[in-house]
Every structure is written in C-alpha cells, then in structure tokens.
C-alpha cells in the first residue's frame, strides 16, 4: 500500500499505470499537432489568446489584451464584438451558409434541421420580437425552455441585441425559477408550454405561472411561450397582456436586426449555480474573452472539423450547454446534434441509436451517464454501428479509471481518444484537458492545463505541492472566459473564490494531485475529503477503487464520525445489473479497496443502493449521505433530482444499523 508518512492536504493513493498515446494518424490530421504550442502559450499567454481572438470578427479591435486588478480581469479591452454575428453572420459568407448548424431530434422522434442560414433567419426574427417587447441592451431575459432549437435561438437573439440572458434549467421548480428571475430582475421570461421527458410532458408554462403567481416577480413584463407539445393552443392558459405565443409575435417582428456592437467586457449572460447550500450564485460572464476561449477550446480539445457531427449531451440549462452546445461549436461552424429527452427512452439504447442514425463523430457527455450505461450493460451499445465516432469527451465529475476504460472500449471501440475536461461554470470554458493529437491520456486524469492556463496544486499555506502529492487546485493567472463577478454581489465573489489564499490565486474548491509527468488528477470537492486516522482521503480515490471491481457500476463514499479514527468510511454502492448485493459481496468489496489503496481506506460500512442521490446535473450529493450515515435529519434536499432516493436510503441505512 501507499504509506503516507506526514500529514498532507490530501493524500494521493491511487496508482494508474495505463497510458494511451495519440494515434499518429490522428495526430497528423489534428487541429493542434505542434507540441510547441504549450511552451509558446506559457511564455506569452496574452499573445496566445490574442491569436485566437483574431480569428473572430471584431467590430472594433481591442486596445489592450488583458488588464488584471485582482480579483478582476478584463480581456480585449476597448474591443467591440457581437456573439451572434460570430456564431451566424460570419459563416454566411462561406460555404457553411447551407450547412446544418443544428440537427434536432425530439424525444418522441420528431426531427428538424436548421442550416446556418435558417438559424440566422430565426435569430434575427426572434431578436425583432424581443425588441418589439421593449427589451433593450443591458436588460435581462430569463429563458426556461426544453432542449429544443428555440433555446439556442432565444440565447443567440439575446446576444444579438445585447440583452444578458439567464437560462434556468427546465428541470428546476417554480421556486428556483422565481428566485433566479428576481435576482436577475429579468424583464422577459421565455418558455414553452412543455417539453418531452421519458414519455411525459414537463409542464413548463405551468411552472412559470406558479413562479409569477400573485405578482411574485414584479420585474417580468412579458412571457413568451413556444408551442412545443400541444396541437390545441387553448389548452395552455395565457394571461392577457402578459403572455404571448412565440409564433404570433413573429408575425409582427422585423425580419432583420443588426447585431448590437458590444464592448468586450459587456455582460453576455448570468448563469446560476446552486452549489450544495445557500442562495444560488449568479455567475457573470462577459463577451469577448468568453467567446475567444470557448471557440479556441472547441477547436483544439474536440478537434472539431467542418465534416464532424458533434454531440454534447448537456442541457442548455448548464454551462456545458452554453459553452459547448451553443457558443463554442456555433462560433466554430459545427454541425451540432441536439436531443431533447432521456437516454433510456423509449429504451436504453437511445443514445446509441442517435449516434448511428446521425453518424455522430464527436460525443461529449458526463461520468454520471457513463456509469449508468455501464450499469445497464454492453448489449445496448453493441446493437448499433458506432464506427462514425472518432473522439469522446467527459465532463462534470471526476471520471473513475474503470468508467474511462469502459467508455473507451465499449463506446469508442478502442480507437477514439478520450478527453476528460476539467472546468466549472465559473471558468466558462475548458481549463484542464488533453489535446487529443498531442497528449497521451491516462484513464482518470484530465492531464494538462490547456495552453495559456496556469494551474497548480498547493498545500494549506498555498505552497506548490511537489509531483506525487495532493492538495488544492488553484489557477494562478486570469483567463479570458473567467467569471467576472457574482451578479450583484462582488463581496461574495471575493470571499468564495479569492479569500482562501489571500487573493493570491483563484481557488476552485476541488482537490487534485499531480503525478511525476505533471498530469493533474482531480480528487473531488475539498468539502467532501475524509479525515481517517489523520489522513485526508479523497472520496474520488476510494470510489474509483470500488468501481474498479468488475461488478460495481457506481459508488459514493463519505466520512462518518468515528470515536477512534475521527472518521470512518461509509460506502454507498450500485452494482451492475445481474450482480447480487449480498453481505459476502460487501466483505469482498472492503477487501478489494483495502488491497487497492491500503487498509486505511477500507470502508467500515457498505450499503447497496440501486440509485444514489444526485443533483439535477448528475453530481452525487455526498452531504446528504453524511446526514444519513450520522443519523441526522436530512439537510436541504431541494436541489436533488429525485428526493425519494435519499429518504429510502435513510430508512434502509437505519434499519441495517439497528
Ligand atoms: C465542478 C464544476 C464544467 C461544466 C459542468 C460542471 C467538477 C467538472 C470535472 C472533471 C473532475 C470535474 C469539479 C468542478 N468537475 N469537470 N473533468 N474532472 N471534476 O460545472 O456544475 O460548475 O461544476 O464539477 O468539482 O469544480 P459545475
């Protein structure tokens, strides 16, 4: 076993030997295949980013690449640019005019294709609708839509007229919607009657009515409703004077709206992250730097080419949907596949049926989805021809090495590079990632900072931890797509991200270790780190050791109070379909972890569970598992995707204890 000798910020115990160098044929054709890019970007990051910014259309060139008055950065200062013009108008001058921008498939199987010209036309018309409703530059607009092309149309129309949008995920409740509308003081709310999910209609307009009920959102002047699910409009109650059908408003809208010249630092959007507790934080992104970095990373990390069919499975309600469904890929002129519904509707092979049907070449999804696919078994992907795939991506949580291997083998057919991309709503764009033509990958590692990004692993005092050690992940210099502040609360911005190390660097809240090759391995949120007999053990490493067992699909571990050790490890484990959840198997798993990481990491308790409590974006909520294991009343469960999962777990845990 690894035997940690002195107290470190976070132990580094898991050892992974597998390495996958890029295929020389991939490297030859890759968008980035000159290894000198890292050194050049490091010696002059501003020049590196300026080169990327120059690939966009600017209305007025910038005077200064970057100003840094900690903790506030500005990028491309003095420049003027419009995001919709770069995602649309710029392509109309080229052969991309008639290329599919969005290929859409609804959950019921309906399809639509919008070329760049089509999307440009729709965005212009909808920008005209917003103008007619009195939306001016700087006014906020809340968007609460399913995954349909109108979500992209609405976002791009906002950027065309310079109105910052706040997209609220369609799975959030009326209460969450109200809180976000009121914090952003939005003038207009854009929604649909509903959206399709697992064969049902999610009643979005009804949730809007509940959110606005009794004048609860006084800033809202108009609600625009897209008709997605009903043939009979009269089924949707509309409040006269406030609510308007999208298609009716189009009738009187101007056909052309000139893109508003936006200062590079003008707000582009607000996106609320709930975190685990407390009032949601309104992450503010601005215009020129954000677009520069999402465009650069899309081209470099996904190796995006004109002939690709690119599918990022994230909802537009999350930052991944903003940066890698809409802004990055459209700025790069991609063909983007957009799918409305669930991965298991009508059957567990829906994703693979979509890959086959549309010839998807690039797939970007989340570890939570990959672990669900592992649990469901290989027969679902095996039914489909997926030889079109050439690159796979992962984002959202640490990916356990075994999930990485499964993705690589069973989805990628062993031939596709896997890019594990670390970033956050706050960072706006990918920060730590392999460049697929240059960087050998290791299952479970996000590898290296993107060129121009300076990441580090530091100890409690902020000193760099030498290779092999674990600690806190920090970013040492500003980057173009960084959040600029929290909407309306700069003091909280300073406190949350900059106070931990006295303003010296940005603290992401994640633990990480760096190996001898300088590769970064993400260890999970530092709030989740367990303190077992004086050792700081990362949840990620114990979970990965559990998932390393061939019968385990997913695991979540937490530290519960223990009178001798300080904390003992409790593991919640989901087994693959067809595996028995017996006490003998629990004993075998404890032994497995002990062998893999050392006796210190041996779980004291193992509870089998068909589901784990997750946020609506698929992240495991370990805070609630701690409540369960310590016999406390459950804390705030409002951000859970399915609150029943945690209450039934609590009952089972307590009956097992008793
Ligand atoms: C947090 C940010 C990034 C867009 C989606 C999530 C975790 C994200 C990885 C990764 C390990 C990851 C971190 C981060 N995370 N990607 N590749 N490896 N952890 O955005 O909701 O703002 O969450 O997700 O903990 O801080 P978010």
XYZ file of C-alpha atoms and ligand atoms in Angstrom:
685
model
C 0.000 0.000 0.000
C 0.987 3.606 -0.312
C 2.036 4.673 3.166
C 1.583 8.360 3.753
C 4.113 9.448 6.323
C 3.346 13.052 7.031
C 0.132 14.998 7.117
C -0.641 16.409 3.684
C -3.551 18.460 2.416
C -4.914 15.446 0.546
C -3.309 12.033 0.135
C -2.542 10.626 -3.306
C -3.091 6.872 -3.099
C -4.468 5.577 -6.358
C -1.924 4.477 -8.936
C -2.850 4.124 -12.546
C -0.353 2.634 -14.972
C -2.291 2.581 -18.233
C -1.253 5.143 -20.839
C -2.822 5.786 -24.248
C -0.576 7.774 -26.586
C -2.278 9.527 -29.512
C -2.556 7.506 -32.706
C -0.037 9.001 -35.185
C -2.755 9.090 -37.854
C -4.955 11.174 -35.540
C -2.059 13.485 -34.730
C -1.262 14.037 -38.403
C -4.736 15.420 -39.074
C -5.321 17.077 -35.711
C -6.168 20.772 -35.473
C -3.333 21.076 -32.968
C -0.314 18.858 -33.546
C 2.617 21.093 -32.788
C 3.854 20.323 -29.267
C 5.491 23.769 -29.172
C 2.052 25.256 -28.526
C 2.416 24.653 -24.782
C 5.716 26.426 -24.461
C 4.735 29.338 -26.673
C 1.498 29.875 -24.763
C 3.330 29.668 -21.464
C 5.965 32.199 -22.430
C 3.372 34.666 -23.727
C -0.199 33.724 -22.789
C -1.609 37.066 -23.883
C -0.182 36.625 -27.374
C -1.611 33.102 -27.483
C -5.112 34.297 -26.593
C -4.864 37.319 -28.875
C -4.117 34.979 -31.798
C -7.339 33.139 -31.026
C -9.311 36.348 -30.571
C -8.176 37.492 -34.022
C -9.962 34.506 -35.558
C -13.263 36.126 -34.590
C -14.942 39.085 -36.305
C -14.477 42.233 -34.231
C -16.472 45.381 -34.898
C -13.673 47.388 -33.329
C -10.252 45.948 -32.439
C -9.152 45.911 -28.798
C -6.531 48.243 -27.340
C -5.262 46.018 -24.511
C -5.343 42.216 -24.374
C -5.717 41.893 -20.612
C -5.822 44.058 -17.527
C -5.544 42.429 -14.112
C -6.599 44.233 -10.993
C -7.009 41.231 -8.684
C -9.523 39.688 -8.456
C -10.913 41.456 -11.520
C -9.684 40.819 -15.046
C -10.712 42.412 -18.310
C -9.950 40.934 -21.704
C -9.641 42.581 -25.104
C -10.306 45.924 -23.530
C -11.676 48.577 -25.859
C -12.738 45.982 -28.441
C -16.289 45.648 -29.731
C -17.818 42.386 -30.864
C -21.192 40.667 -31.196
C -21.570 37.000 -30.296
C -24.491 36.165 -32.608
C -22.672 37.777 -35.520
C -19.733 35.467 -34.863
C -21.878 32.352 -34.485
C -24.055 33.118 -37.523
C -23.372 36.048 -39.867
C -19.669 35.198 -40.074
C -20.499 31.775 -41.558
C -22.995 33.110 -44.091
C -20.113 34.492 -46.114
C -18.770 30.947 -46.576
C -19.976 27.519 -47.735
C -21.253 26.980 -44.207
C -24.285 29.068 -45.165
C -26.096 25.899 -46.271
C -24.523 23.569 -43.732
C -26.583 22.056 -40.908
C -25.999 24.133 -37.780
C -28.453 22.208 -35.617
C -29.793 18.721 -36.188
C -32.571 18.288 -33.683
C -34.352 15.175 -32.527
C -37.196 15.406 -30.050
C -37.822 12.640 -27.574
C -40.935 11.463 -29.464
C -38.740 11.092 -32.565
C -39.647 14.296 -34.435
C -36.711 15.861 -36.267
C -35.669 19.240 -37.650
C -32.555 20.501 -39.369
C -31.596 24.169 -39.307
C -28.845 25.333 -41.618
C -26.701 28.289 -40.621
C -28.877 30.441 -42.856
C -32.051 29.090 -41.227
C -30.694 29.696 -37.753
C -29.559 33.200 -38.705
C -33.060 33.961 -40.032
C -34.789 32.634 -36.903
C -32.427 34.510 -34.597
C -32.992 37.758 -36.480
C -36.755 37.373 -36.300
C -36.729 36.488 -32.643
C -34.375 39.363 -31.864
C -37.041 41.508 -33.518
C -39.664 40.008 -31.208
C -37.601 40.922 -28.165
C -37.084 44.456 -29.461
C -40.834 44.825 -30.043
C -41.399 43.862 -26.415
C -39.103 46.670 -25.347
C -36.014 44.625 -24.495
C -33.001 46.919 -24.775
C -29.266 46.453 -24.466
C -28.470 45.523 -20.872
C -31.987 44.275 -19.991
C -32.055 40.735 -18.599
C -34.072 37.912 -20.116
C -34.788 34.590 -18.381
C -35.001 31.503 -20.597
C -36.798 28.402 -19.284
C -37.052 26.003 -22.214
C -36.559 22.334 -23.019
C -33.680 21.159 -25.237
C -35.181 22.388 -28.487
C -33.633 24.624 -31.167
C -35.621 27.571 -29.803
C -33.386 27.524 -26.728
C -30.391 28.320 -28.956
C -32.462 30.792 -30.977
C -33.512 32.636 -27.811
C -29.960 32.745 -26.423
C -28.466 33.974 -29.682
C -31.239 36.551 -30.152
C -30.413 37.950 -26.699
C -26.752 38.250 -27.646
C -27.718 39.931 -30.917
C -29.419 42.797 -29.095
C -27.063 42.819 -26.100
C -29.563 41.580 -23.514
C -27.826 39.284 -20.977
C -29.710 36.012 -20.655
C -30.206 33.855 -17.626
C -31.045 30.310 -18.653
C -32.795 28.300 -15.955
C -32.704 24.522 -16.401
C -36.171 23.203 -17.337
C -35.980 20.606 -14.560
C -35.884 23.284 -11.863
C -39.004 24.038 -9.850
C -41.168 27.151 -9.860
C -39.469 28.270 -6.618
C -35.996 28.046 -8.135
C -37.194 29.864 -11.229
C -38.742 32.672 -9.164
C -35.596 33.137 -7.084
C -33.445 33.379 -10.230
C -35.816 35.757 -12.020
C -35.888 38.060 -9.033
C -32.151 38.019 -8.516
C -31.504 38.915 -12.175
C -34.506 41.290 -12.363
C -35.435 39.947 -15.786
C -37.879 41.858 -17.948
C -38.978 38.958 -20.134
C -39.409 35.235 -19.500
C -39.174 32.827 -22.453
C -40.691 29.378 -22.029
C -42.732 26.713 -23.796
C -45.990 25.002 -22.951
C -43.905 21.966 -22.080
C -41.172 19.588 -23.148
C -40.975 15.808 -23.507
C -39.189 13.705 -20.883
C -39.497 9.925 -20.526
C -42.726 9.945 -22.481
C -44.345 12.596 -20.296
C -44.841 16.303 -20.794
C -42.898 18.511 -18.372
C -45.324 21.403 -17.800
C -43.003 24.382 -18.109
C -45.611 27.084 -18.641
C -47.499 25.914 -15.539
C -44.267 26.224 -13.541
C -43.827 29.768 -14.886
C -47.370 30.635 -13.827
C -46.633 29.307 -10.348
C -43.363 31.257 -10.192
C -45.035 34.505 -11.207
C -48.220 33.949 -9.220
C -49.535 36.885 -7.221
C -47.008 39.335 -8.633
C -44.072 37.409 -7.141
C -41.765 38.546 -9.961
C -42.539 42.236 -10.458
C -39.736 42.785 -12.998
C -41.357 40.478 -15.585
C -43.333 42.423 -18.177
C -43.879 39.701 -20.766
C -43.838 35.927 -21.061
C -43.144 34.394 -24.478
C -44.483 30.867 -24.916
C -43.287 28.488 -27.607
C -45.767 25.792 -28.564
C -43.845 22.541 -28.283
C -46.283 19.921 -27.088
C -49.887 20.778 -27.875
C -51.912 20.750 -31.035
C -54.626 22.763 -29.319
C -53.362 26.144 -28.151
C -56.396 26.744 -25.961
C -55.125 24.038 -23.577
C -52.472 26.462 -22.364
C -53.899 29.229 -20.160
C -52.473 32.570 -21.215
C -52.673 35.711 -19.103
C -53.854 38.574 -21.283
C -51.337 41.396 -21.604
C -48.531 39.320 -20.099
C -48.331 36.063 -22.053
C -47.746 35.835 -25.794
C -47.338 32.922 -28.205
C -43.920 32.894 -29.812
C -45.346 32.232 -33.302
C -47.847 35.099 -33.044
C -45.166 37.588 -32.023
C -43.101 36.587 -35.055
C -45.840 37.848 -37.350
C -45.215 41.486 -36.453
C -41.491 41.326 -35.899
C -38.912 42.944 -38.166
C -37.078 40.425 -40.350
C -33.611 41.823 -39.792
C -31.942 43.099 -36.651
C -28.411 44.431 -36.866
C -26.048 42.905 -34.290
C -25.527 45.345 -31.420
C -21.868 46.412 -31.052
C -20.966 45.123 -27.586
C -17.941 46.121 -25.588
C -15.752 43.108 -24.994
C -16.473 43.403 -21.262
C -20.251 43.908 -21.584
C -22.229 41.178 -19.779
C -23.112 38.213 -22.003
C -25.010 36.070 -19.557
C -25.718 35.198 -15.967
C -25.892 31.535 -15.013
C -26.903 30.493 -11.530
C -25.072 27.650 -9.807
C -26.746 26.265 -6.753
C -23.697 24.753 -5.108
C -24.660 22.425 -2.282
C -26.226 25.006 0.019
C -27.216 28.621 0.189
C -28.553 31.170 -2.231
C -27.617 30.424 -5.847
C -24.623 32.334 -7.156
C -25.198 34.344 -10.332
C -22.039 33.656 -12.312
C -21.438 36.589 -14.655
C -19.724 36.033 -17.988
C -18.791 38.796 -20.397
C -18.434 38.879 -24.150
C -15.089 38.939 -25.983
C -12.915 36.816 -23.714
C -15.636 34.226 -23.190
C -16.237 33.757 -26.906
C -12.498 33.588 -27.578
C -11.905 30.790 -25.101
C -14.986 28.682 -25.887
C -14.126 28.907 -29.586
C -10.451 28.032 -29.065
C -11.173 25.099 -26.765
C -13.884 23.707 -29.067
C -11.445 23.616 -31.969
C -8.474 22.320 -30.006
C -9.977 19.911 -27.484
C -12.660 18.337 -29.686
C -10.502 18.685 -32.797
C -13.638 19.981 -34.477
C -13.695 19.869 -38.291
C -16.357 21.007 -40.735
C -17.368 17.446 -41.587
C -17.957 16.435 -37.946
C -21.320 15.712 -36.383
C -20.776 16.945 -32.880
C -22.959 15.926 -29.961
C -22.656 17.358 -26.482
C -25.416 15.751 -24.427
C -25.627 18.529 -21.808
C -28.770 20.584 -21.378
C -28.567 24.285 -22.272
C -29.549 24.935 -18.651
C -25.958 24.123 -17.600
C -22.753 25.895 -18.523
C -21.735 22.916 -20.661
C -24.814 23.590 -22.776
C -23.924 27.276 -23.042
C -20.270 26.819 -23.953
C -20.284 23.501 -25.832
C -23.771 23.141 -27.307
C -24.286 26.743 -28.372
C -21.441 29.265 -28.310
C -18.227 27.281 -28.878
C -19.489 24.922 -31.601
C -21.531 27.533 -33.465
C -18.645 30.004 -33.388
C -16.574 27.182 -34.887
C -19.193 26.480 -37.579
C -20.026 22.994 -36.311
C -22.963 20.743 -37.029
C -24.472 20.272 -33.590
C -26.807 17.429 -32.691
C -29.407 18.422 -30.131
C -31.568 15.783 -28.418
C -34.494 16.694 -26.210
C -35.053 13.705 -23.989
C -33.799 10.958 -21.696
C -31.088 8.407 -22.554
C -33.377 5.494 -21.664
C -36.476 6.435 -23.605
C -38.057 4.542 -25.217
C -35.183 2.128 -24.471
C -31.706 2.076 -23.011
C -30.080 2.285 -26.421
C -31.496 5.688 -27.407
C -28.113 7.471 -27.360
C -26.503 4.772 -29.491
C -29.427 4.792 -31.900
C -28.841 8.546 -32.298
C -25.110 8.060 -32.844
C -25.849 5.528 -35.573
C -28.682 7.480 -37.204
C -26.815 10.777 -37.497
C -23.290 9.421 -37.829
C -22.085 11.274 -34.739
C -18.309 11.702 -34.808
C -17.683 13.554 -31.529
C -19.534 12.721 -28.311
C -19.211 14.771 -25.111
C -21.047 13.506 -22.041
C -20.797 13.124 -18.249
C -19.412 10.393 -15.968
C -22.829 10.006 -14.321
C -24.250 8.989 -17.720
C -21.296 6.726 -18.480
C -21.738 4.917 -15.160
C -25.455 4.453 -15.880
C -24.543 2.929 -19.258
C -22.076 0.603 -17.510
C -24.807 -0.479 -15.155
C -27.233 -1.142 -17.994
C -24.734 -3.373 -19.818
C -22.938 -3.505 -23.136
C -25.789 -5.097 -25.082
C -27.292 -1.632 -25.707
C -24.326 -0.016 -27.481
C -23.477 -3.359 -29.091
C -26.720 -3.245 -31.050
C -25.577 -0.225 -33.051
C -22.987 0.726 -35.604
C -20.950 3.398 -33.849
C -17.914 3.359 -36.112
C -18.569 7.013 -37.027
C -17.297 8.079 -33.584
C -13.750 9.449 -33.598
C -13.446 11.347 -30.306
C -15.068 11.076 -26.867
C -15.231 13.665 -24.101
C -16.159 13.642 -20.421
C -17.091 16.461 -18.064
C -18.839 17.214 -14.788
C -17.193 14.983 -12.198
C -14.000 13.023 -11.817
C -14.239 10.034 -14.153
C -13.186 6.817 -12.421
C -10.498 4.947 -14.365
C -12.801 1.977 -14.922
C -15.585 4.183 -16.281
C -12.995 5.799 -18.571
C -11.888 2.351 -19.791
C -15.472 1.258 -20.358
C -16.209 4.410 -22.354
C -13.026 3.956 -24.359
C -13.705 0.298 -25.179
C -17.456 -0.046 -25.433
C -18.394 3.326 -26.881
C -15.171 4.313 -28.623
C -14.352 0.840 -29.903
C -10.839 1.299 -28.507
C -9.987 3.717 -31.331
C -11.198 7.139 -30.070
C -9.152 9.457 -27.876
C -10.975 10.252 -24.622
C -10.684 13.856 -23.446
C -11.503 14.266 -19.751
C -12.106 18.003 -19.438
C -11.976 19.788 -16.081
C -13.678 23.150 -15.774
C -16.533 24.886 -13.943
C -19.469 27.216 -14.502
C -17.108 29.843 -13.120
C -14.280 29.133 -15.550
C -16.662 29.387 -18.519
C -14.574 27.100 -20.689
C -12.344 24.030 -20.515
C -9.214 24.532 -18.380
C -7.501 21.168 -17.853
C -7.707 18.644 -20.672
C -5.705 16.584 -23.086
C -5.154 17.979 -26.587
C -6.070 14.777 -28.391
C -3.356 14.924 -31.039
C -0.569 15.729 -28.591
C -1.160 14.387 -25.122
C -1.028 10.734 -24.099
C -4.039 10.066 -21.895
C -4.213 8.149 -18.626
C -7.618 6.816 -17.502
C -8.895 9.092 -14.726
C -6.603 12.053 -15.395
C -7.631 15.329 -17.013
C -3.914 15.539 -17.934
C -2.567 19.078 -18.537
C -3.772 22.654 -18.343
C -4.920 23.977 -21.720
C -2.226 26.177 -23.311
C -2.238 29.620 -21.707
C -3.747 28.304 -18.447
C -1.630 28.141 -15.319
C -2.985 25.635 -12.816
C -1.245 24.420 -9.667
C -1.721 22.106 -6.702
C -0.956 23.807 -3.388
C -0.968 22.955 0.303
C -2.846 24.716 3.125
C -0.366 27.600 3.024
C -0.544 27.984 -0.729
C 2.850 26.430 -1.458
C 3.153 24.314 -4.582
C 2.973 20.596 -3.776
C 5.749 18.594 -5.439
C 4.851 15.906 -8.029
C 3.169 12.868 -6.498
C 1.350 14.873 -3.829
C -2.213 16.037 -3.374
C -3.683 19.370 -2.360
C -5.899 22.210 -3.526
C -6.382 23.027 -7.188
C -5.764 26.710 -7.933
C -5.410 28.881 -11.018
C -2.523 31.300 -10.994
C -3.390 33.782 -13.679
C -6.550 35.194 -15.242
C -8.005 33.501 -18.310
C -10.312 35.013 -20.946
C -13.548 33.183 -20.040
C -13.290 33.547 -16.266
C -16.298 34.762 -14.336
C -16.041 38.498 -13.747
C -18.020 38.606 -10.520
C -21.211 37.272 -8.935
C -24.212 39.202 -10.206
C -24.925 41.936 -7.682
C -22.574 40.543 -5.040
C -18.903 41.308 -5.594
C -18.130 40.799 -1.898
C -19.298 37.199 -2.145
C -17.235 36.773 -5.325
C -14.098 37.813 -3.431
C -14.970 35.681 -0.445
C -15.881 32.453 -2.280
C -13.079 32.300 -4.837
C -10.264 34.516 -3.615
C -10.176 34.590 0.180
C -8.853 31.044 0.779
C -5.330 32.035 -0.317
C -5.441 35.762 0.468
C -6.230 36.827 -3.085
C -3.080 35.219 -4.474
C -4.941 32.802 -6.734
C -8.343 31.527 -7.754
C -9.436 28.617 -5.575
C -11.705 26.211 -7.429
C -12.889 24.233 -4.383
C -11.517 20.981 -5.827
C -8.762 18.723 -4.588
C -6.178 17.453 -7.046
C -2.862 15.658 -7.257
C -0.153 15.897 -9.867
C 1.918 12.922 -10.919
C 5.554 12.691 -11.985
C 4.620 13.579 -15.562
C 2.873 16.737 -14.380
C -0.574 15.248 -15.056
C -3.495 16.512 -12.972
C -5.832 14.038 -11.262
C -8.997 15.583 -9.841
C -9.899 14.300 -6.385
C -13.382 15.760 -5.887
C -14.628 18.713 -3.866
C -12.437 19.529 -0.872
C -15.557 19.764 1.315
C -16.010 16.037 0.745
C -12.479 14.997 1.760
C -12.487 12.421 4.605
C -10.164 12.583 7.587
C -9.391 8.989 8.573
C -6.852 8.463 11.359
C -5.058 11.662 10.469
C -5.069 11.074 6.718
C -7.005 13.236 4.287
C -8.540 10.717 1.934
C -10.265 11.773 -1.263
C -13.719 10.396 -1.996
C -12.710 10.027 -5.638
C -9.924 7.554 -4.930
C -11.995 5.240 -2.737
C -14.904 5.427 -5.169
C -12.581 4.580 -8.044
C -11.222 1.587 -6.144
C -14.797 0.374 -5.682
C -15.746 0.967 -9.314
C -12.576 -0.900 -10.228
C -14.372 -4.090 -9.121
C -15.955 -5.622 -12.242
C -19.401 -5.911 -10.612
C -19.648 -2.308 -9.390
C -21.248 0.398 -11.553
C -21.136 3.392 -9.241
C -20.093 4.298 -5.714
C -20.253 7.247 -3.357
C -18.224 7.365 -0.170
C -18.306 9.716 2.788
C -16.648 10.022 6.171
C -18.867 9.493 9.205
C -17.844 10.325 12.741
C -15.884 7.551 14.431
C -14.674 7.832 18.005
C -11.207 6.412 17.395
C -10.341 7.179 13.790
C -12.029 10.573 13.650
C -13.925 9.458 10.587
C -14.791 6.048 9.199
C -15.557 5.466 5.553
C -19.122 4.586 4.590
C -19.701 3.486 1.002
C -22.932 3.522 -0.971
C -22.608 1.155 -3.895
C -24.633 0.491 -7.033
C -23.919 -2.890 -8.600
C -24.155 -3.736 -12.293
C -27.356 -5.357 -13.491
C -27.270 -9.059 -12.602
C -24.959 -8.826 -9.562
C -26.183 -9.918 -6.136
C -25.927 -7.353 -3.335
C -25.028 -9.823 -0.569
C -23.113 -9.430 2.720
C -20.408 -11.690 1.231
C -20.051 -9.315 -1.681
C -19.811 -6.362 0.733
C -16.945 -8.137 2.522
C -15.261 -8.813 -0.805
C -15.520 -5.133 -1.740
C -13.970 -3.969 1.533
C -11.074 -6.307 0.849
C -10.813 -5.044 -2.714
C -10.462 -1.418 -1.594
C -8.015 -2.380 1.102
C -5.791 -4.155 -1.455
C -6.003 -1.337 -3.943
C -5.396 1.667 -1.660
C -4.278 0.336 1.702
C -6.055 -0.730 4.881
C -6.634 2.871 5.928
C -9.152 3.218 3.093
C -11.105 0.075 3.923
C -14.780 1.101 4.213
C -16.395 0.337 7.567
C -19.882 0.196 6.086
C -21.166 -0.717 2.676
C -24.774 -0.107 1.730
C -26.026 -1.304 -1.625
C -28.381 1.011 -3.410
C -29.984 0.989 -6.839
C -29.691 4.785 -7.036
C -27.518 7.460 -5.451
C -28.762 10.919 -4.515
C -27.771 13.322 -7.284
C -28.283 16.922 -8.218
C -30.248 17.627 -11.349
C -26.972 17.937 -13.230
C -25.959 14.446 -12.107
C -23.452 15.162 -9.352
C -23.549 12.881 -6.322
C -24.661 14.798 -3.194
C -22.360 13.433 -0.522
C -23.566 15.967 2.035
C -26.885 14.093 2.242
C -25.133 10.749 2.509
C -23.231 12.150 5.501
C -26.546 13.147 7.070
C -27.784 9.593 6.568
C -24.658 7.923 7.932
C -24.635 10.143 11.007
C -28.331 9.646 11.695
C -29.106 13.360 11.298
C -32.205 14.892 9.854
C -31.672 15.354 6.145
C -30.455 18.807 5.133
C -31.742 20.762 2.155
C -32.957 18.295 -0.476
C -34.473 20.792 -2.887
C -31.648 20.554 -5.405
C -31.961 16.764 -5.695
C -33.126 15.240 -8.957
C -35.222 12.694 -7.027
C -35.767 13.309 -3.290
C -37.219 9.797 -2.858
C -33.820 8.222 -3.407
C -32.384 9.755 -0.276
C -35.351 9.137 2.025
C -35.478 5.456 1.124
C -31.709 5.186 1.592
C -32.062 6.748 5.023
C -34.680 4.183 6.035
C -32.549 1.308 4.814
C -29.377 2.601 6.452
C -31.121 2.971 9.786
C -32.731 -0.467 9.666
C -29.344 -2.006 8.850
C -27.699 -0.142 11.750
C -30.460 -1.225 14.141
C -17.269 21.160 -10.740
C -17.876 22.253 -11.571
C -17.722 22.004 -16.124
C -19.055 22.001 -16.598
C -20.012 21.110 -15.868
C -19.955 21.236 -14.375
C -16.417 19.025 -11.143
C -16.180 19.130 -13.647
C -14.623 17.642 -13.976
C -13.639 16.719 -14.427
C -13.236 16.176 -12.189
C -14.855 17.740 -12.602
C -15.458 19.797 -10.277
C -15.787 21.245 -10.612
N -15.835 18.666 -12.426
N -15.468 18.511 -14.593
N -13.375 16.547 -15.727
N -12.970 16.014 -13.502
N -14.162 17.005 -11.702
O -19.931 22.567 -13.982
O -21.611 22.488 -12.155
O -19.918 24.363 -12.290
O -19.260 22.038 -11.623
O -17.531 19.903 -11.363
O -15.742 19.520 -8.943
O -15.394 22.141 -9.616
P -20.238 22.933 -12.486
